[in-house]
Every structure is written in structure tokens, then in C-alpha cells.
Amino acid sequence: MNHSLKPWNTFGINRNANNIVCAESAQSLLKAWQQATQNQQPVLILGEGSNVLFLDDFSGTVIVNRIMGIEVTEDEDAWHLHVGAGENWHKLVQFTLDHDMPGLENLALIPGCAGSSPIQNIGAYGIEVKSVCEYVDCVELATGTAKRLSAQACQFGYRDSIFKHEYQDRYVIVAIGLRLVKRWQPVLSYGDLTRLDPLTVSPREVFDTVCHMRISKLPDPKVNGNAGSFFKNPVITQAKAEQLLVEWPNAPHYPQADGSVKLAAGWLIDRCQLKGTTVGGAAVHQHQALVLINENQATSDDVVQLAHLVRQRVGEAFDIWLEPEVRFIGQSGEVNAVEVIS
């Protein structure tokens, strides 16, 4: 238990694992998984650890997925990218812009690896990975069988996919396929992007604006450990949204295709005046209430208690119960985050 997980999670939580293996190919990843399984040890596969909270020491092997490589092909309508799961997501976004292949700029500065992007169906500023995903390549851990899932087969939902359910412990993602259409259309529906002119804006301007918004609002994990947005934006019924808007007509709300309405979790937390609230070494970030930070050598218990406090306050004020977006990892694997903070 003397392998520190602190460098392997952006929260900077000081927990240990029995063993840590960096895998640079699907073969080495499978080998590490099979070895641990034969020794009857739990296994956790990590990208950059940017969306996890370690609740305990991990009593098995942590495999860090570092399968690299970006291959590009093109046809008349689109560029097709085949991206190794271990590639850094933001560097991938920069790569596409540097090679005049726009389409990912709204997703700039999202922490983590390419291989993690379909698990969460990452999204920001009006775009989700599902809108550009062509396929996901994965390997069945028990058999080593390779499988390519179409975007439809990934069952993408809001911060959700098949990789959080049926495929969670059985498959590992080794690569993703992205399709970026050549007829680029900017998505300017959120924040400072609404001020840009859709007729003249360039992909680079969208990228720069997104980076500015994220840097000005979000803490640098190298300074204050964090896992980005801690809670999902809640999705409520239209009837409930109408009730809320009677009392709070300025509440940010985003009607969804199925008739439901998405709210801004950060706004709800902010209305409860929780910015700057601390429990032990954990704090609600001063500038972005959606982010919980490791302000001063926080323990995972500090973070859990703070998340519980935030959930209770918002629930009592609005009868809306927030759910963590961050994955909670116990001694032998992922646990139900809502149950932990309830």
C-alpha cells in the first residue's frame, strides 16, 4: 500500500494503492489487468484522474491508460480522427485547430484523456462528445476481444453512456473515432460566446473565448486540487421549472429536446450563498460554486462532508437534489456517489 495516488488524481487527495501500472498499449493494459485478476485484486483503470475522488486506499492495481496516437483521414465532407485513449483531451483540441480541423473548440480545457470523454459524454458550452463521436474502440478485459461500438451503441445521455453501466467493469476503451464536418458552424449559445458574431467568428476565436471563460472561472488543479464541475446540472420537469421561474425569473434554464429543463447547478449553489464555505481543508470555490476544491490538504472525508452540505442546502431551498458528476472510488472500485453524500 505504499504507491501514492496523489500524482494520479487532480483533487490531490493523498491515498495509496497496492500497485500502479502505466500501460502504453492495449496488450500491456490487458496483461496488467489479467495479472491483478489472477491475484484476486480489484483493478481500476484511470486516464488522468481528473474526475475521481478516492475515498480510501485502493486495495488493488491502478492501471493508468497511456495508449497514444492520433491518425487523421478525410473525405469530401469531414475529417475522421482515430485517437488513442491516453491522449490528453485539451492537446487534442489544440491539435485539431492547429491543423485547421474545427469542431472541438467549445470543449477546450476540459481536463482528462480522450478515452474518458465518451464515458461521461463530456460537454461544455453547447457541445457534447456525442455530437462528434463516430465510434469507440474497446477491449473486453476477460477475453481480450476487440470491439468497435458505433456512437449509437454507446447509448449517450447527459454525462452518461453504456460505459457507466453494462460496459463499466467489463471493457476498457483503447481509442475513439471522431468525425469533424468540414462545413463548420459555430455554437455560440452560452456565456461570452453569445457576444461573438456568428457570421465572422473564427474557430480560434471560439477556442480563445472558451479558454478565457474556463481560466477566469475555474481554479488551476496545480494550485488548488479539484475535479472540475463536482455536480451535474440537474434536469427537471417543465412543470417544476415553471414553478421555479415564478420565484426566480432570472434563473438560467435550458429547455431540452424531450421537454425537460436543465438548470445550472452552480447558480443553485450560489443562491444558497455557499461560495467560500469550507469543511476541513475542502472549500466551495469563490468564483465558481460548481467546483469543490482541495484548499488546504483536504481529506476525502472533508470533500464528502462538504458535498453533503451543499446537496442538503440546495435540496432544502429548491427541492432539487444534486448528484455528483465526479466518480467516487472506494477500496475495491467505484461506489454510488449519491448514496455516499446523502
GROMACS .gro file of C-alpha atoms in nm:
model
  342
    1MET     CA    1   0.000   0.000   0.000
    2ASN     CA    2   0.294   0.236  -0.046
    3HIS     CA    3   0.221   0.357  -0.401
    4SER     CA    4   0.088   0.711  -0.369
    5LEU     CA    5  -0.217   0.806  -0.575
    6LYS     CA    6  -0.164   1.177  -0.511
    7PRO     CA    7   0.006   1.241  -0.851
    8TRP     CA    8  -0.270   1.042  -1.024
    9ASN     CA    9  -0.575   1.245  -0.918
   10THR     CA   10  -0.629   1.614  -0.986
   11PHE     CA   11  -0.802   1.656  -0.648
   12GLY     CA   12  -0.459   1.589  -0.496
   13ILE     CA   13  -0.611   1.353  -0.238
   14ASN     CA   14  -0.342   1.161  -0.054
   15ARG     CA   15  -0.440   0.794  -0.086
   16ASN     CA   16  -0.237   0.487  -0.180
   17ALA     CA   17  -0.274   0.179  -0.399
   18ASN     CA   18  -0.121  -0.167  -0.380
   19ASN     CA   19   0.020  -0.128  -0.728
   20ILE     CA   20   0.025   0.132  -1.009
   21VAL     CA   21   0.098   0.034  -1.371
   22CYS     CA   22   0.133   0.270  -1.672
   23ALA     CA   23   0.008   0.092  -1.987
   24GLU     CA   24   0.117   0.222  -2.328
   25SER     CA   25  -0.059  -0.042  -2.538
   26ALA     CA   26  -0.377  -0.247  -2.525
   27GLN     CA   27  -0.160  -0.558  -2.476
   28SER     CA   28   0.024  -0.422  -2.171
   29LEU     CA   29  -0.303  -0.296  -2.025
   30LEU     CA   30  -0.465  -0.638  -2.066
   31LYS     CA   31  -0.161  -0.810  -1.919
   32ALA     CA   32  -0.171  -0.588  -1.608
   33TRP     CA   33  -0.546  -0.644  -1.571
   34GLN     CA   34  -0.514  -1.022  -1.607
   35GLN     CA   35  -0.225  -1.037  -1.363
   36ALA     CA   36  -0.417  -0.844  -1.098
   37THR     CA   37  -0.731  -1.050  -1.155
   38GLN     CA   38  -0.539  -1.376  -1.121
   39ASN     CA   39  -0.412  -1.244  -0.787
   40GLN     CA   40  -0.777  -1.170  -0.698
   41GLN     CA   41  -0.706  -0.799  -0.669
   42PRO     CA   42  -0.952  -0.524  -0.768
   43VAL     CA   43  -0.848  -0.318  -1.070
   44LEU     CA   44  -0.911   0.047  -1.151
   45ILE     CA   45  -0.831   0.190  -1.493
   46LEU     CA   46  -0.752   0.563  -1.487
   47GLY     CA   47  -0.694   0.829  -1.752
   48GLU     CA   48  -0.565   1.147  -1.589
   49GLY     CA   49  -0.764   1.106  -1.267
   50SER     CA   50  -0.942   1.435  -1.335
   51ASN     CA   51  -1.289   1.312  -1.246
   52VAL     CA   52  -1.235   1.087  -0.943
   53LEU     CA   53  -1.241   1.117  -0.567
   54PHE     CA   54  -1.052   0.843  -0.380
   55LEU     CA   55  -1.249   0.771  -0.062
   56ASP     CA   56  -0.999   0.513   0.071
   57ASP     CA   57  -0.670   0.350  -0.011
   58PHE     CA   58  -0.724   0.128  -0.317
   59SER     CA   59  -0.663  -0.236  -0.229
   60GLY     CA   60  -0.555  -0.345  -0.576
   61THR     CA   61  -0.391  -0.234  -0.900
   62VAL     CA   62  -0.447   0.104  -1.064
   63ILE     CA   63  -0.373   0.091  -1.437
   64VAL     CA   64  -0.302   0.430  -1.597
   65ASN     CA   65  -0.410   0.422  -1.963
   66ARG     CA   66  -0.140   0.588  -2.176
   67ILE     CA   67  -0.226   0.447  -2.520
   68MET     CA   68  -0.123   0.731  -2.753
   69GLY     CA   69  -0.152   0.828  -3.120
   70ILE     CA   70  -0.365   1.048  -3.347
   71GLU     CA   71  -0.440   0.937  -3.705
   72VAL     CA   72  -0.633   1.156  -3.949
   73THR     CA   73  -0.813   1.058  -4.270
   74GLU     CA   74  -1.053   1.275  -4.468
   75ASP     CA   75  -1.328   1.256  -4.723
   76GLU     CA   76  -1.526   1.520  -4.908
   77ASP     CA   77  -1.742   1.613  -4.608
   78ALA     CA   78  -1.537   1.552  -4.295
   79TRP     CA   79  -1.212   1.474  -4.120
   80HIS     CA   80  -1.200   1.143  -3.935
   81LEU     CA   81  -0.972   1.116  -3.631
   82HIS     CA   82  -0.865   0.793  -3.464
   83VAL     CA   83  -0.733   0.892  -3.122
   84GLY     CA   84  -0.552   0.677  -2.863
   85ALA     CA   85  -0.734   0.669  -2.528
   86GLY     CA   86  -0.433   0.808  -2.340
   87GLU     CA   87  -0.407   1.132  -2.541
   88ASN     CA   88  -0.467   1.448  -2.338
   89TRP     CA   89  -0.806   1.593  -2.437
   90HIS     CA   90  -0.710   1.962  -2.446
   91LYS     CA   91  -0.396   1.886  -2.650
   92LEU     CA   92  -0.621   1.700  -2.895
   93VAL     CA   93  -0.843   2.009  -2.926
   94GLN     CA   94  -0.531   2.221  -2.991
   95PHE     CA   95  -0.406   1.967  -3.248
   96THR     CA   96  -0.731   1.986  -3.445
   97LEU     CA   97  -0.722   2.367  -3.456
   98ASP     CA   98  -0.352   2.376  -3.547
   99HIS     CA   99  -0.438   2.151  -3.843
  100ASP     CA  100  -0.744   2.358  -3.946
  101MET     CA  101  -0.996   2.095  -3.841
  102PRO     CA  102  -1.251   2.285  -3.627
  103GLY     CA  103  -1.538   2.137  -3.429
  104LEU     CA  104  -1.392   2.068  -3.083
  105GLU     CA  105  -1.317   2.427  -2.977
  106ASN     CA  106  -1.613   2.452  -2.735
  107LEU     CA  107  -1.463   2.156  -2.546
  108ALA     CA  108  -1.125   2.325  -2.486
  109LEU     CA  109  -0.959   2.293  -2.145
  110ILE     CA  110  -1.179   2.006  -2.026
  111PRO     CA  111  -0.936   1.803  -1.814
  112GLY     CA  112  -0.873   1.436  -1.877
  113CYS     CA  113  -0.791   1.192  -2.155
  114ALA     CA  114  -0.959   1.122  -2.487
  115GLY     CA  115  -1.058   0.775  -2.369
  116SER     CA  116  -1.255   0.917  -2.077
  117SER     CA  117  -1.456   1.156  -2.297
  118PRO     CA  118  -1.723   0.906  -2.408
  119ILE     CA  119  -1.768   0.760  -2.058
  120GLN     CA  120  -1.902   1.091  -1.927
  121ASN     CA  121  -2.018   1.213  -2.268
  122ILE     CA  122  -1.822   1.526  -2.177
  123GLY     CA  123  -1.976   1.855  -2.276
  124ALA     CA  124  -1.943   2.230  -2.239
  125TYR     CA  125  -2.083   2.548  -2.391
  126GLY     CA  126  -2.346   2.378  -2.605
  127ILE     CA  127  -2.148   2.081  -2.740
  128GLU     CA  128  -2.121   1.719  -2.621
  129VAL     CA  129  -1.883   1.448  -2.738
  130LYS     CA  130  -2.177   1.250  -2.877
  131SER     CA  131  -2.220   1.515  -3.150
  132VAL     CA  132  -1.871   1.443  -3.291
  133CYS     CA  133  -1.820   1.077  -3.190
  134GLU     CA  134  -1.814   0.824  -3.475
  135TYR     CA  135  -1.713   0.515  -3.276
  136VAL     CA  136  -1.541   0.392  -2.962
  137ASP     CA  137  -1.289   0.107  -2.974
  138CYS     CA  138  -1.280  -0.107  -2.663
  139VAL     CA  139  -1.144  -0.441  -2.549
  140GLU     CA  140  -1.325  -0.696  -2.337
  141LEU     CA  141  -1.094  -0.741  -2.039
  142ALA     CA  142  -1.174  -1.105  -1.964
  143THR     CA  143  -1.120  -1.230  -2.321
  144GLY     CA  144  -0.906  -0.966  -2.494
  145THR     CA  145  -1.169  -0.941  -2.770
  146ALA     CA  146  -1.165  -0.608  -2.953
  147LYS     CA  147  -1.498  -0.440  -3.022
  148ARG     CA  148  -1.594  -0.122  -3.208
  149LEU     CA  149  -1.912   0.050  -3.086
  150SER     CA  150  -2.093   0.298  -3.307
  151ALA     CA  151  -2.192   0.626  -3.144
  152GLN     CA  152  -2.549   0.498  -3.128
  153ALA     CA  153  -2.441   0.180  -2.950
  154CYS     CA  154  -2.267   0.394  -2.684
  155GLN     CA  155  -2.613   0.499  -2.555
  156PHE     CA  156  -2.502   0.855  -2.484
  157GLY     CA  157  -2.706   1.059  -2.236
  158TYR     CA  158  -2.637   1.365  -2.024
  159ARG     CA  159  -2.297   1.284  -1.865
  160ASP     CA  160  -2.383   0.922  -1.930
  161SER     CA  161  -2.310   0.628  -2.160
  162ILE     CA  162  -2.306   0.249  -2.175
  163PHE     CA  163  -1.954   0.268  -2.025
  164LYS     CA  164  -2.109   0.370  -1.691
  165HIS     CA  165  -2.348   0.075  -1.698
  166GLU     CA  166  -2.323  -0.261  -1.880
  167TYR     CA  167  -1.967  -0.196  -2.001
  168GLN     CA  168  -1.833  -0.041  -1.682
  169ASP     CA  169  -1.608  -0.315  -1.548
  170ARG     CA  170  -1.603  -0.547  -1.849
  171TYR     CA  171  -1.447  -0.331  -2.118
  172VAL     CA  172  -1.165  -0.080  -2.145
  173ILE     CA  173  -1.163   0.198  -2.404
  174VAL     CA  174  -0.846   0.193  -2.616
  175ALA     CA  175  -0.933   0.454  -2.883
  176ILE     CA  176  -1.208   0.686  -3.001
  177GLY     CA  177  -1.313   0.788  -3.350
  178LEU     CA  178  -1.424   1.147  -3.412
  179ARG     CA  179  -1.589   1.298  -3.718
  180LEU     CA  180  -1.543   1.673  -3.770
  181VAL     CA  181  -1.754   1.811  -4.052
  182LYS     CA  182  -1.587   2.045  -4.299
  183ARG     CA  183  -1.884   2.283  -4.312
  184TRP     CA  184  -1.809   2.434  -3.973
  185GLN     CA  185  -2.085   2.612  -3.786
  186PRO     CA  186  -2.003   2.790  -3.460
  187VAL     CA  187  -2.205   2.708  -3.147
  188LEU     CA  188  -2.238   3.036  -2.959
  189SER     CA  189  -2.526   2.974  -2.719
  190TYR     CA  190  -2.352   3.012  -2.381
  191GLY     CA  191  -2.172   3.278  -2.179
  192ASP     CA  192  -1.931   3.514  -2.354
  193LEU     CA  193  -1.977   3.317  -2.679
  194THR     CA  194  -2.317   3.484  -2.726
  195ARG     CA  195  -2.135   3.815  -2.785
  196LEU     CA  196  -1.947   3.683  -3.089
  197ASP     CA  197  -2.075   3.741  -3.441
  198PRO     CA  198  -2.173   3.405  -3.599
  199LEU     CA  199  -2.108   3.545  -3.948
  200THR     CA  200  -1.747   3.649  -3.888
  201VAL     CA  201  -1.623   3.445  -3.591
  202SER     CA  202  -1.333   3.203  -3.641
  203PRO     CA  203  -1.282   2.866  -3.467
  204ARG     CA  204  -0.972   3.014  -3.299
  205GLU     CA  205  -1.179   3.300  -3.152
  206VAL     CA  206  -1.428   3.048  -3.011
  207PHE     CA  207  -1.140   2.847  -2.865
  208ASP     CA  208  -0.980   3.158  -2.709
  209THR     CA  209  -1.313   3.270  -2.561
  210VAL     CA  210  -1.382   2.928  -2.411
  211CYS     CA  211  -1.030   2.914  -2.264
  212HIS     CA  212  -1.073   3.262  -2.116
  213MET     CA  213  -1.408   3.169  -1.958
  214ARG     CA  214  -1.272   2.850  -1.810
  215ILE     CA  215  -0.949   3.004  -1.679
  216SER     CA  216  -1.130   3.303  -1.525
  217LYS     CA  217  -1.390   3.085  -1.352
  218LEU     CA  218  -1.214   2.758  -1.275
  219PRO     CA  219  -0.924   2.700  -1.037
  220ASP     CA  220  -0.596   2.554  -1.165
  221PRO     CA  221  -0.568   2.197  -1.026
  222LYS     CA  222  -0.191   2.255  -0.984
  223VAL     CA  223  -0.272   2.531  -0.732
  224ASN     CA  224  -0.595   2.404  -0.574
  225GLY     CA  225  -0.674   2.039  -0.635
  226ASN     CA  226  -1.017   1.987  -0.790
  227ALA     CA  227  -1.208   1.763  -1.030
  228GLY     CA  228  -1.376   2.037  -1.233
  229SER     CA  229  -1.755   2.053  -1.206
  230PHE     CA  230  -1.836   1.849  -0.896
  231PHE     CA  231  -2.212   1.824  -0.955
  232LYS     CA  232  -2.419   1.753  -1.265
  233ASN     CA  233  -2.654   2.025  -1.384
  234PRO     CA  234  -2.994   1.894  -1.270
  235VAL     CA  235  -3.263   1.816  -1.527
  236ILE     CA  236  -3.619   1.875  -1.403
  237THR     CA  237  -3.972   1.860  -1.544
  238GLN     CA  238  -4.116   2.154  -1.733
  239ALA     CA  239  -4.385   2.195  -1.465
  240LYS     CA  240  -4.123   2.217  -1.189
  241ALA     CA  241  -3.919   2.463  -1.396
  242GLU     CA  242  -4.221   2.686  -1.444
  243GLN     CA  243  -4.277   2.690  -1.067
  244LEU     CA  244  -3.911   2.783  -1.007
  245LEU     CA  245  -3.920   3.062  -1.266
  246VAL     CA  246  -4.218   3.228  -1.097
  247GLU     CA  247  -4.000   3.289  -0.791
  248TRP     CA  248  -3.667   3.322  -0.975
  249PRO     CA  249  -3.741   3.462  -1.323
  250ASN     CA  250  -3.369   3.512  -1.394
  251ALA     CA  251  -3.268   3.152  -1.317
  252PRO     CA  252  -3.058   3.014  -1.605
  253HIS     CA  253  -3.257   2.734  -1.767
  254TYR     CA  254  -3.211   2.535  -2.086
  255PRO     CA  255  -3.512   2.353  -2.240
  256GLN     CA  256  -3.420   2.003  -2.360
  257ALA     CA  257  -3.544   1.815  -2.667
  258ASP     CA  258  -3.754   1.577  -2.454
  259GLY     CA  259  -3.947   1.861  -2.288
  260SER     CA  260  -3.744   1.860  -1.965
  261VAL     CA  261  -3.543   2.162  -1.850
  262LYS     CA  262  -3.176   2.169  -1.749
  263LEU     CA  263  -3.075   2.408  -1.470
  264ALA     CA  264  -2.734   2.544  -1.373
  265ALA     CA  265  -2.618   2.367  -1.056
  266GLY     CA  266  -2.365   2.644  -0.992
  267TRP     CA  267  -2.645   2.903  -0.988
  268LEU     CA  268  -2.848   2.698  -0.737
  269ILE     CA  269  -2.544   2.661  -0.508
  270ASP     CA  270  -2.466   3.031  -0.543
  271ARG     CA  271  -2.822   3.128  -0.446
  272CYS     CA  272  -2.766   2.936  -0.122
  273GLN     CA  273  -2.466   3.164  -0.057
  274LEU     CA  274  -2.225   2.873  -0.032
  275LYS     CA  275  -1.924   3.018  -0.219
  276GLY     CA  276  -1.621   3.003   0.009
  277THR     CA  277  -1.786   2.758   0.252
  278THR     CA  278  -1.527   2.519   0.400
  279VAL     CA  279  -1.527   2.180   0.569
  280GLY     CA  280  -1.178   2.093   0.693
  281GLY     CA  281  -0.943   2.155   0.401
  282ALA     CA  282  -1.217   2.142   0.135
  283ALA     CA  283  -1.396   2.453   0.006
  284VAL     CA  284  -1.661   2.567  -0.240
  285HIS     CA  285  -1.467   2.774  -0.492
  286GLN     CA  286  -1.505   3.152  -0.453
  287HIS     CA  287  -1.559   3.219  -0.824
  288GLN     CA  288  -1.742   2.907  -0.943
  289ALA     CA  289  -1.979   2.746  -0.695
  290LEU     CA  290  -1.995   2.425  -0.901
  291VAL     CA  291  -1.633   2.342  -0.816
  292LEU     CA  292  -1.521   2.197  -0.482
  293ILE     CA  293  -1.151   2.248  -0.418
  294ASN     CA  294  -0.875   2.100  -0.205
  295GLU     CA  295  -0.783   2.428  -0.039
  296ASN     CA  296  -0.563   2.305   0.241
  297GLN     CA  297  -0.461   1.937   0.244
  298ALA     CA  298  -0.822   1.822   0.235
  299THR     CA  299  -0.906   1.461   0.306
  300SER     CA  300  -1.166   1.277   0.103
  301ASP     CA  301  -1.388   1.287   0.413
  302ASP     CA  302  -1.371   1.670   0.405
  303VAL     CA  303  -1.484   1.668   0.041
  304VAL     CA  304  -1.767   1.421   0.110
  305GLN     CA  305  -1.896   1.623   0.406
  306LEU     CA  306  -1.881   1.946   0.203
  307ALA     CA  307  -2.065   1.781  -0.088
  308HIS     CA  308  -2.330   1.657   0.158
  309LEU     CA  309  -2.371   2.009   0.299
  310VAL     CA  310  -2.410   2.161  -0.050
  311ARG     CA  311  -2.662   1.893  -0.154
  312GLN     CA  312  -2.869   1.943   0.163
  313ARG     CA  313  -2.876   2.323   0.138
  314VAL     CA  314  -2.981   2.321  -0.229
  315GLY     CA  315  -3.233   2.044  -0.165
  316GLU     CA  316  -3.391   2.230   0.126
  317ALA     CA  317  -3.404   2.560  -0.066
  318PHE     CA  318  -3.528   2.433  -0.405
  319ASP     CA  319  -3.637   2.069  -0.357
  320ILE     CA  320  -3.377   1.982  -0.621
  321TRP     CA  321  -3.125   1.716  -0.516
  322LEU     CA  322  -2.785   1.748  -0.682
  323GLU     CA  323  -2.588   1.443  -0.795
  324PRO     CA  324  -2.208   1.431  -0.821
  325GLU     CA  325  -2.054   1.425  -1.165
  326VAL     CA  326  -1.728   1.308  -1.005
  327ARG     CA  327  -1.677   0.931  -0.971
  328PHE     CA  328  -1.627   0.811  -0.613
  329ILE     CA  329  -1.371   0.530  -0.575
  330GLY     CA  330  -1.375   0.306  -0.268
  331GLN     CA  331  -1.131   0.035  -0.155
  332SER     CA  332  -1.219  -0.202  -0.436
  333GLY     CA  333  -1.378   0.016  -0.705
  334GLU     CA  334  -1.642   0.272  -0.787
  335VAL     CA  335  -1.925   0.328  -0.541
  336ASN     CA  336  -2.256   0.513  -0.565
  337ALA     CA  337  -2.167   0.880  -0.513
  338VAL     CA  338  -2.523   0.990  -0.437
  339GLU     CA  339  -2.551   0.733  -0.157
  340VAL     CA  340  -2.218   0.846  -0.011
  341ILE     CA  341  -2.320   1.212   0.016
  342SER     CA  342  -2.688   1.160   0.104
   0.00000   0.00000   0.00000
